[in-house]
PDB file of C-alpha atoms and ligand atoms in Angstrom:
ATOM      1  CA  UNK J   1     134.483 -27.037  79.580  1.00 61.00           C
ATOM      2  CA  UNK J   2     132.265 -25.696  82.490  1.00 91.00           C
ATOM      3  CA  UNK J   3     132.030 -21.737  83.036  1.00 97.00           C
ATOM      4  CA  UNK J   4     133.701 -22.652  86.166  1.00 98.00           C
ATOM      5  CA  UNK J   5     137.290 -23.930  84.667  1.00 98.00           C
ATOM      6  CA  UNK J   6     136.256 -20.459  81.885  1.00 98.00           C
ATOM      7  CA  UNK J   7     136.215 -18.466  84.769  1.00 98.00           C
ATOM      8  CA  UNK J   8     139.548 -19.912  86.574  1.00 98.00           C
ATOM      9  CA  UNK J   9     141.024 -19.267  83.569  1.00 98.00           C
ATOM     10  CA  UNK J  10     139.955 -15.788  82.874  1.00 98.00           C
ATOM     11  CA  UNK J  11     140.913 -14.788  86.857  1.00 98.00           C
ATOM     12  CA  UNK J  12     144.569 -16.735  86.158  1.00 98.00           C
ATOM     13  CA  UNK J  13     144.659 -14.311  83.083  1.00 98.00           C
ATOM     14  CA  UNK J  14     143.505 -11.256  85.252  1.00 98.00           C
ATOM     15  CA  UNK J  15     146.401 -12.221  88.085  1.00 97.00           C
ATOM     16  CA  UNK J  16     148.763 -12.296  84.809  1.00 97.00           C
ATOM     17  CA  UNK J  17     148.216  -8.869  84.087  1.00 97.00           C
ATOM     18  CA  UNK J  18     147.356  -7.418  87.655  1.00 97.00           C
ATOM     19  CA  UNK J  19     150.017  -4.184  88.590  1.00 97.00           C
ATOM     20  CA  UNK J  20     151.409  -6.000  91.351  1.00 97.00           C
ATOM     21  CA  UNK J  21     151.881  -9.799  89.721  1.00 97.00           C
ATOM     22  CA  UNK J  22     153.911  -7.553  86.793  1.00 97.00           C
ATOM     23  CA  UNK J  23     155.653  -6.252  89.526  1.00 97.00           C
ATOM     24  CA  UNK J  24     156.778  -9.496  90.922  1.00 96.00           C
ATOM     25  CA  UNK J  25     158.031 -10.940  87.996  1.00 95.00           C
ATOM     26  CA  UNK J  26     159.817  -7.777  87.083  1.00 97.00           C
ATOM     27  CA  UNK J  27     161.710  -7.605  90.099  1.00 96.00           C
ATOM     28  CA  UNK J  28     162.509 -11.027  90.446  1.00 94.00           C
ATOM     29  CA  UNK J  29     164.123 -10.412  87.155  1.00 94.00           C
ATOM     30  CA  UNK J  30     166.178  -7.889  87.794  1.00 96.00           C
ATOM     31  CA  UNK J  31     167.487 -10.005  90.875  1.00 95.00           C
ATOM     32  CA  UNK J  32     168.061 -12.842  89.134  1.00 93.00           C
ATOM     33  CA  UNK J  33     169.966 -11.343  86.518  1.00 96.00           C
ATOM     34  CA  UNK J  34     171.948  -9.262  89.819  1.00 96.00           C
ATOM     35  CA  UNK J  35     174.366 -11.756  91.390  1.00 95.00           C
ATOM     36  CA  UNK J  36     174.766 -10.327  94.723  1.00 93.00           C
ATOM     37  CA  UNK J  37     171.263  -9.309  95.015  1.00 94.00           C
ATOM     38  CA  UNK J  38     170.103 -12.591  93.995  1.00 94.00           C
ATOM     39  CA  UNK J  39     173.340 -14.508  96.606  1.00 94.00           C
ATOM     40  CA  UNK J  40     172.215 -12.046  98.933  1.00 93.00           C
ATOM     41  CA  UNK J  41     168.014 -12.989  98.540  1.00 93.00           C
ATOM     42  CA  UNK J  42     168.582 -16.786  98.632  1.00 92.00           C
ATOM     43  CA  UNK J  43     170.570 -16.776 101.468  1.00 92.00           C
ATOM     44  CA  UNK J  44     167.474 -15.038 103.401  1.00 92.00           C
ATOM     45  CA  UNK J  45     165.478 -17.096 102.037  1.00 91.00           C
ATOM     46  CA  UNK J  46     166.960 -20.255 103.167  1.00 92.00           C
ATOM     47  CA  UNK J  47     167.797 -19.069 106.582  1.00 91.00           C
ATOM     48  CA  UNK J  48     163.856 -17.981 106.962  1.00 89.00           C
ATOM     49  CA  UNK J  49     162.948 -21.204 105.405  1.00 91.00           C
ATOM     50  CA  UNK J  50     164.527 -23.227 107.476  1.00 91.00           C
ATOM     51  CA  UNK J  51     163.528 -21.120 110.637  1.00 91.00           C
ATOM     52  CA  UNK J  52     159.889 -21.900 109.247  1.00 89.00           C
ATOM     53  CA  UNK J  53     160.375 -25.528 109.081  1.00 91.00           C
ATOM     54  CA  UNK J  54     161.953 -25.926 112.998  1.00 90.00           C
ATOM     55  CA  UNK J  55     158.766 -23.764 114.133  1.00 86.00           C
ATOM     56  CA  UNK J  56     156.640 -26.523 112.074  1.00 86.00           C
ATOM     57  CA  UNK J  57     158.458 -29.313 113.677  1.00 86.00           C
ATOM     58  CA  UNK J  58     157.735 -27.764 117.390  1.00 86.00           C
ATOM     59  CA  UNK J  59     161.914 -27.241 117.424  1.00 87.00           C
ATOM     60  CA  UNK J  60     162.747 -24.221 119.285  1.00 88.00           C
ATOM     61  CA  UNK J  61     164.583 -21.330 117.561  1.00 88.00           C
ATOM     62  CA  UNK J  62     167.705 -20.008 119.678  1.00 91.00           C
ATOM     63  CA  UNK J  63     168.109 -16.887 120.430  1.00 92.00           C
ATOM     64  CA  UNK J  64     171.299 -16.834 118.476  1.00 92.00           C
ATOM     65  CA  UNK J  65     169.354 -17.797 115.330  1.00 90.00           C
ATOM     66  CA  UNK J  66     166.431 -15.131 116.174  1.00 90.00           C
ATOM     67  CA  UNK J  67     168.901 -12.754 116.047  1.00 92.00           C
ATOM     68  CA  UNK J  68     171.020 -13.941 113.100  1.00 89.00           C
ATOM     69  CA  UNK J  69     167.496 -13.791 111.046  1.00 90.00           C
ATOM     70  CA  UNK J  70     166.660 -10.502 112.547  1.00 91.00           C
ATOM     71  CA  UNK J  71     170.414  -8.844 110.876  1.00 92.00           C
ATOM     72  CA  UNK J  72     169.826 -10.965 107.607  1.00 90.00           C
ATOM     73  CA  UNK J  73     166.510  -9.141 107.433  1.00 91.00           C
ATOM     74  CA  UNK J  74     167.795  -5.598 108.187  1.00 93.00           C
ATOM     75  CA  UNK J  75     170.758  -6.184 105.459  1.00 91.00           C
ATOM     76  CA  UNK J  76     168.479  -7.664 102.497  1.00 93.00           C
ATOM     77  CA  UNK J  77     166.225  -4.679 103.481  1.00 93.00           C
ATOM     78  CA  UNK J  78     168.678  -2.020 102.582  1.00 94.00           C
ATOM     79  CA  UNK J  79     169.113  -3.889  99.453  1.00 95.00           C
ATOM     80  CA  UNK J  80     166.114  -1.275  97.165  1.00 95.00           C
ATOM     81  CA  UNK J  81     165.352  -4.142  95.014  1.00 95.00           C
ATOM     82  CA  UNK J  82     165.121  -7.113  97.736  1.00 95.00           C
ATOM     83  CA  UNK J  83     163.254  -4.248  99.888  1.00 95.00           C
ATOM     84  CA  UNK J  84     161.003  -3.874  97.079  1.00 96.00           C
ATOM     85  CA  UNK J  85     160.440  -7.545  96.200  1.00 95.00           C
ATOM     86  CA  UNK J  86     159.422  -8.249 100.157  1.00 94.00           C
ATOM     87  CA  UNK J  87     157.054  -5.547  99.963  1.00 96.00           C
ATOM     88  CA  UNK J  88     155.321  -6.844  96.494  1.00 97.00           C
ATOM     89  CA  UNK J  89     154.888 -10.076  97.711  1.00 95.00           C
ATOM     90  CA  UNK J  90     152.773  -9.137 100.785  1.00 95.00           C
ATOM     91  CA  UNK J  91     150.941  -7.556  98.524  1.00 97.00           C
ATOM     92  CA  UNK J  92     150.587 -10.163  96.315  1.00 96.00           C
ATOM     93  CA  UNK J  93     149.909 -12.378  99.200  1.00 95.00           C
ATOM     94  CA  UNK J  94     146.965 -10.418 100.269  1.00 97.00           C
ATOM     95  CA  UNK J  95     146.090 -10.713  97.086  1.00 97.00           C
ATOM     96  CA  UNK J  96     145.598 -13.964  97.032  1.00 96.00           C
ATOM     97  CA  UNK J  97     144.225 -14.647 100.345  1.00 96.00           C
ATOM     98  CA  UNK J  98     141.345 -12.185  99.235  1.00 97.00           C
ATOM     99  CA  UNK J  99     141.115 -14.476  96.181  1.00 97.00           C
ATOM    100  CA  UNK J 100     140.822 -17.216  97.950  1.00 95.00           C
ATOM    101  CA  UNK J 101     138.311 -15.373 100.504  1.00 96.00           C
ATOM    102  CA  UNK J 102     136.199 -14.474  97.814  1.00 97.00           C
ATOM    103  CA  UNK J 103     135.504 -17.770  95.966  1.00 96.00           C
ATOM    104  CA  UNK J 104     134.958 -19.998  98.944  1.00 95.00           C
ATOM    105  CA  UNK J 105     132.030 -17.944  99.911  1.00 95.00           C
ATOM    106  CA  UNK J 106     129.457 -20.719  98.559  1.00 93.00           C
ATOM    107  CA  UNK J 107     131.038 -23.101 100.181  1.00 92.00           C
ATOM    108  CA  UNK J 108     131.803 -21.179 103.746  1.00 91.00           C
ATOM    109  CA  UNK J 109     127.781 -20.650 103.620  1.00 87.00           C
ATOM    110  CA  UNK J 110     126.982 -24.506 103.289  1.00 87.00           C
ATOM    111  CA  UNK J 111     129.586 -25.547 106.084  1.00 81.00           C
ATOM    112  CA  UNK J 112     129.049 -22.652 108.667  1.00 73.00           C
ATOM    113  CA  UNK J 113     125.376 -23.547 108.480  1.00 55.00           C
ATOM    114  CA  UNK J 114     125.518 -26.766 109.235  1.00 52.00           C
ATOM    115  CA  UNK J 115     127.882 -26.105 112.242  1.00 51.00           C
ATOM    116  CA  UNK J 116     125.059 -23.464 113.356  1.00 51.00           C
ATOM    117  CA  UNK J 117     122.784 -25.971 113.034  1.00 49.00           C
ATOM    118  CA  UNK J 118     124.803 -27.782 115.678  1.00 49.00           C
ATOM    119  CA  UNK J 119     124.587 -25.493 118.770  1.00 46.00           C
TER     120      UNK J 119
ATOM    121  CA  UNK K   1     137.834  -2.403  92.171  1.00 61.00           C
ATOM    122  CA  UNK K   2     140.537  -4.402  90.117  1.00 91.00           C
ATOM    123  CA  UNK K   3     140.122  -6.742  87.095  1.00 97.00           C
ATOM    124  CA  UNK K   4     141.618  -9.322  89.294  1.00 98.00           C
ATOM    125  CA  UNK K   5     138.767  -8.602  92.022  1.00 98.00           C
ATOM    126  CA  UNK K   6     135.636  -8.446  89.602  1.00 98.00           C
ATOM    127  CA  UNK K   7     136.885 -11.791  87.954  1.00 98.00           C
ATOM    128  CA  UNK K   8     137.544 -13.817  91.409  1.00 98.00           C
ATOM    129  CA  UNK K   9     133.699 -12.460  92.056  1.00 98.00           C
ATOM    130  CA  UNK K  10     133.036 -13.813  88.442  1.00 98.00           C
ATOM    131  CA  UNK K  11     134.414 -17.005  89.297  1.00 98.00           C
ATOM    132  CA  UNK K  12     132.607 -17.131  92.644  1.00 98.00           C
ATOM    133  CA  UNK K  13     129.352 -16.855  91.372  1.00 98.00           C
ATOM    134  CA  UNK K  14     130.170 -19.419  88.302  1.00 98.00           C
ATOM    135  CA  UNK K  15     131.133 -22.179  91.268  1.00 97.00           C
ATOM    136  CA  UNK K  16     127.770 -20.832  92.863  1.00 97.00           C
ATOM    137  CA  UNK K  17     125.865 -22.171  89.881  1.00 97.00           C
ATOM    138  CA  UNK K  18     127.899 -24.894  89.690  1.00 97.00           C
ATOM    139  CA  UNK K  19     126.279 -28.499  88.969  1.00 97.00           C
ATOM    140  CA  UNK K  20     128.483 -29.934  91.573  1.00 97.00           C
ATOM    141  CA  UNK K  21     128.136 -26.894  94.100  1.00 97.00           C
ATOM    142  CA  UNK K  22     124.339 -26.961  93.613  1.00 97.00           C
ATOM    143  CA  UNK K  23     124.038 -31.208  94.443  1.00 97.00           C
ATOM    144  CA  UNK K  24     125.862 -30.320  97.630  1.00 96.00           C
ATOM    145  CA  UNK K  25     124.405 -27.607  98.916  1.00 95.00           C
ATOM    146  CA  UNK K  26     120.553 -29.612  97.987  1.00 97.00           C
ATOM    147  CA  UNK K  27     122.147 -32.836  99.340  1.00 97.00           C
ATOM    148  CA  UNK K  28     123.385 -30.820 103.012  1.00 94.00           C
ATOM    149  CA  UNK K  29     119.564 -29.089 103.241  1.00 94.00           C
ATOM    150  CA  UNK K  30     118.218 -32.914 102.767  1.00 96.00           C
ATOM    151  CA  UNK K  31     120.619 -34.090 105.444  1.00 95.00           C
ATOM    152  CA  UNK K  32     120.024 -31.660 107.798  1.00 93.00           C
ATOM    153  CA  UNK K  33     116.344 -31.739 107.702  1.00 96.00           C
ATOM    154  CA  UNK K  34     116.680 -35.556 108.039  1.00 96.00           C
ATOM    155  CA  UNK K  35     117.227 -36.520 111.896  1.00 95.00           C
ATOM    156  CA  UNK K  36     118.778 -40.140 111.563  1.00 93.00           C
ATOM    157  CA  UNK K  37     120.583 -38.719 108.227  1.00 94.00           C
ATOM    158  CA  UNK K  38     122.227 -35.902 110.299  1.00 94.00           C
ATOM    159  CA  UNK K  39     123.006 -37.458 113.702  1.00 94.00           C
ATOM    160  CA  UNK K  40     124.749 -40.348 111.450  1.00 93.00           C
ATOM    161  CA  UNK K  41     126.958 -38.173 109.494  1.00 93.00           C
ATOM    162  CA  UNK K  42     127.507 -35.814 112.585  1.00 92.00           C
ATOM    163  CA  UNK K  43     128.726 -38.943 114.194  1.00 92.00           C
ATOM    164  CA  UNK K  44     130.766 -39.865 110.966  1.00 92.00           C
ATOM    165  CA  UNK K  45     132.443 -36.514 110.505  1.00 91.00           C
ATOM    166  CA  UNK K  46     133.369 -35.995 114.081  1.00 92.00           C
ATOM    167  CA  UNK K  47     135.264 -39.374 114.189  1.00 91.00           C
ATOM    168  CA  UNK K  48     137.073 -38.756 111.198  1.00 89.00           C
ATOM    169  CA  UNK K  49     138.287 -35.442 112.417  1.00 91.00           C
ATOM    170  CA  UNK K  50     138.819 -36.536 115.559  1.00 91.00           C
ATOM    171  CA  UNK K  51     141.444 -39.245 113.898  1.00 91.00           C
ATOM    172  CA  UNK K  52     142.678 -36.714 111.525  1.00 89.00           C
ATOM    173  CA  UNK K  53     143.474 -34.380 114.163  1.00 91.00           C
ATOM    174  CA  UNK K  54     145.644 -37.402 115.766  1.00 90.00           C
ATOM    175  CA  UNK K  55     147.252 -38.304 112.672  1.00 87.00           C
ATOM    176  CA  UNK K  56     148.421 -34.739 112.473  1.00 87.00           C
ATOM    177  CA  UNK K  57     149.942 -34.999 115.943  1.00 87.00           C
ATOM    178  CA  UNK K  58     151.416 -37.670 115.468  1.00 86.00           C
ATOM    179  CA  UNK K  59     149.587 -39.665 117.384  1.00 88.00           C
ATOM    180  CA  UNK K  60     149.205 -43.151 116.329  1.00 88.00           C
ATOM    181  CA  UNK K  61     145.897 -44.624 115.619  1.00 88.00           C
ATOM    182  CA  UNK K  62     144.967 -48.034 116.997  1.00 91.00           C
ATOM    183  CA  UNK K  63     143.307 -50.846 115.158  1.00 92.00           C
ATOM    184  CA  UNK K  64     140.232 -51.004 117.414  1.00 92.00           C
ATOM    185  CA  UNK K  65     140.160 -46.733 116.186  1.00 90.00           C
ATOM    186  CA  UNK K  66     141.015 -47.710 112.885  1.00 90.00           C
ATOM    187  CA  UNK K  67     138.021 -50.527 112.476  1.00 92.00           C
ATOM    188  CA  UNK K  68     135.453 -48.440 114.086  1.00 89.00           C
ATOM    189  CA  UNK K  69     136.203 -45.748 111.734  1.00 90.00           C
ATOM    190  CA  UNK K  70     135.959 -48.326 108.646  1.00 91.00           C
ATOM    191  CA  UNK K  71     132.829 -49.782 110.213  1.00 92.00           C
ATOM    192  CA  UNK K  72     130.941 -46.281 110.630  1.00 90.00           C
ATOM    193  CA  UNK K  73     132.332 -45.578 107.032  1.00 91.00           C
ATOM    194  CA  UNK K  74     130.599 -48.548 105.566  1.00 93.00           C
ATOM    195  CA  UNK K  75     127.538 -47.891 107.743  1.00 91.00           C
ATOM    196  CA  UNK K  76     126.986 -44.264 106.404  1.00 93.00           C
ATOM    197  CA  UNK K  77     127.646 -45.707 103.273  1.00 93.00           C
ATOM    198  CA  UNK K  78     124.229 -47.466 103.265  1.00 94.00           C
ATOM    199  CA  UNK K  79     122.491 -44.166 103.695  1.00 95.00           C
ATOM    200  CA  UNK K  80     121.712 -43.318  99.557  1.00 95.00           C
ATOM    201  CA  UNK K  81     122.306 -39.435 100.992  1.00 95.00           C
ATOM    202  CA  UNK K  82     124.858 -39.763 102.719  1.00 95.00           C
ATOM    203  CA  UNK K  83     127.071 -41.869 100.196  1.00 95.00           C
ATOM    204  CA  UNK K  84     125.671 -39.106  97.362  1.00 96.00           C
ATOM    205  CA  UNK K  85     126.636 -36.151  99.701  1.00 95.00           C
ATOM    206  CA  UNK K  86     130.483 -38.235  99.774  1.00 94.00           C
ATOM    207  CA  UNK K  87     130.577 -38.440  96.281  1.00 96.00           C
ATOM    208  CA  UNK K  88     129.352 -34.399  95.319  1.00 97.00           C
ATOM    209  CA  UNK K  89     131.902 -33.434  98.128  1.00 95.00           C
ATOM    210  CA  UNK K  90     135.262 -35.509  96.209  1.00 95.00           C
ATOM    211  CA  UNK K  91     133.930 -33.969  93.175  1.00 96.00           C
ATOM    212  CA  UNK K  92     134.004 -30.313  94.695  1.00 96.00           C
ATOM    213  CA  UNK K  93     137.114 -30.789  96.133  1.00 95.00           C
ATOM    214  CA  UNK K  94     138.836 -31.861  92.539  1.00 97.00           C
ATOM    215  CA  UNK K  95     136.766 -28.668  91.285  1.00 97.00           C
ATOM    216  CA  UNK K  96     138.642 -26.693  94.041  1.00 96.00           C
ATOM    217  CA  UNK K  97     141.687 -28.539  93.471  1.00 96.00           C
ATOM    218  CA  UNK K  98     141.694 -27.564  89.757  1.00 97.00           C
ATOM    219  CA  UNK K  99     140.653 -23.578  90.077  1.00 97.00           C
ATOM    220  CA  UNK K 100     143.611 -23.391  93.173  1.00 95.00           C
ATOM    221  CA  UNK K 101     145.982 -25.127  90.572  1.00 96.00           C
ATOM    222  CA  UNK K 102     144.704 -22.836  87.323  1.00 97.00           C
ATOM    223  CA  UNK K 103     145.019 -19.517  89.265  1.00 96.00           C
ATOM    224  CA  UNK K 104     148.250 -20.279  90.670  1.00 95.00           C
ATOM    225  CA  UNK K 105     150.106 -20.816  87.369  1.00 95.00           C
ATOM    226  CA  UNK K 106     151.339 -17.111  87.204  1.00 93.00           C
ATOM    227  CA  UNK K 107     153.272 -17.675  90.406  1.00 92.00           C
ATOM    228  CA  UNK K 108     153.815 -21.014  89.794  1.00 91.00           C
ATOM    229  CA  UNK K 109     156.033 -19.667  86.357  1.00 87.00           C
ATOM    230  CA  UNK K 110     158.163 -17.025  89.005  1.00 87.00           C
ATOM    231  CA  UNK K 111     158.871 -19.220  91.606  1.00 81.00           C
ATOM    232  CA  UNK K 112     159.384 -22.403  89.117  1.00 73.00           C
ATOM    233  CA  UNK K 113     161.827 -20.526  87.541  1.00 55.00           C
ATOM    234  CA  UNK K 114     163.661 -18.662  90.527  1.00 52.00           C
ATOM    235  CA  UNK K 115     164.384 -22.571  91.703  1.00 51.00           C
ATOM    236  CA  UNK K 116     165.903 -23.253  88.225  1.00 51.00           C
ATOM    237  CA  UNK K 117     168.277 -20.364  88.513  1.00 49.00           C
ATOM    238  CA  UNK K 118     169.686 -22.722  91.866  1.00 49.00           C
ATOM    239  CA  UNK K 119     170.739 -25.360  90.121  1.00 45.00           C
TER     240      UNK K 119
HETATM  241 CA1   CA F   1     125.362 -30.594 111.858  1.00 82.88          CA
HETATM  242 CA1   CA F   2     167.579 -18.535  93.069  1.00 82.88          CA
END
């Protein structure tokens, strides 16, 4: 195996073990094994999934929806555990996006210097 | 800085020295010092993205599109750098492909499992 897939591996460990992945899975624990927190978190979830998917599609949301998302929000975020969830996966997701950031360096060098080369 | 930051940084530099990563950055600095070799593929890569970018529109593509696309294709193909700067590029996307997929596991396992719980 090349020190490439070694190092994958070895960063998939690292994201195992990192504070906020530990997190994650801790809380979504606890909500899983918490029927009304974990009614209450799907329901959201659907709702802003399928929100998502009409903004993908170019549908327009109605205002009645905006604001039916908007109060689903508010109550899952009085919910500590749901509150808490929300806030460790933005954190997560940062996490990830600097990930990400990070390791297509070599190849953002070799494709923004060929569009320089462009101009 | 993390664990989780010095081994995406890790991994970085291992795709850096990467086999395929080093053919394709060699293979671009060819390319780009080569006139005909550039202007071809410059020609090449804007027609594909400009089709890609209908396709994700929605926009149909017509045949006459469709052939001249398959004839510059076959054309570029001719060009020994070209057609070995094709190949190193599939191969670094699979690498890609395969690191994305590794490092996503942990969240892979939460989310995996959260769906179970639906069912
Ligand atoms: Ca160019
Ligand atoms: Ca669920």
């Amino acid at each position: 195996m090349s020190k490439t897939y070694d190092k994958a591996h070895e960063l998939k460990q690292a994201l195992a073990e990192d504070a906020a992945f530990v997190q994650l899975q801790d809380l979504h624990k606890q909500i899983a094994a918490d029927d009304i927190a974990r009614k209450m978190f799907d329901n959201f979830r659907k709702l802003q999934m399928s929100l998502q998917q009409k903004q993908m599609q170019g549908m327009d949301i109605s205002p009645e929806e905006a604001e039916q998302a908007q109060k689903q929000f508010e109550l899952v975020s009085q919910h500590t555990l749901i509150s808490k969830l929300m806030e460790t996966e933005q954190q997560m997701s940062m996490i990830i996006a600097d990930v990400n950031k990070i390791i297509t360096e070599p190849l953002e060098e070799i494709y923004g210097h060929l569009a320089e080369e462009d101009e």
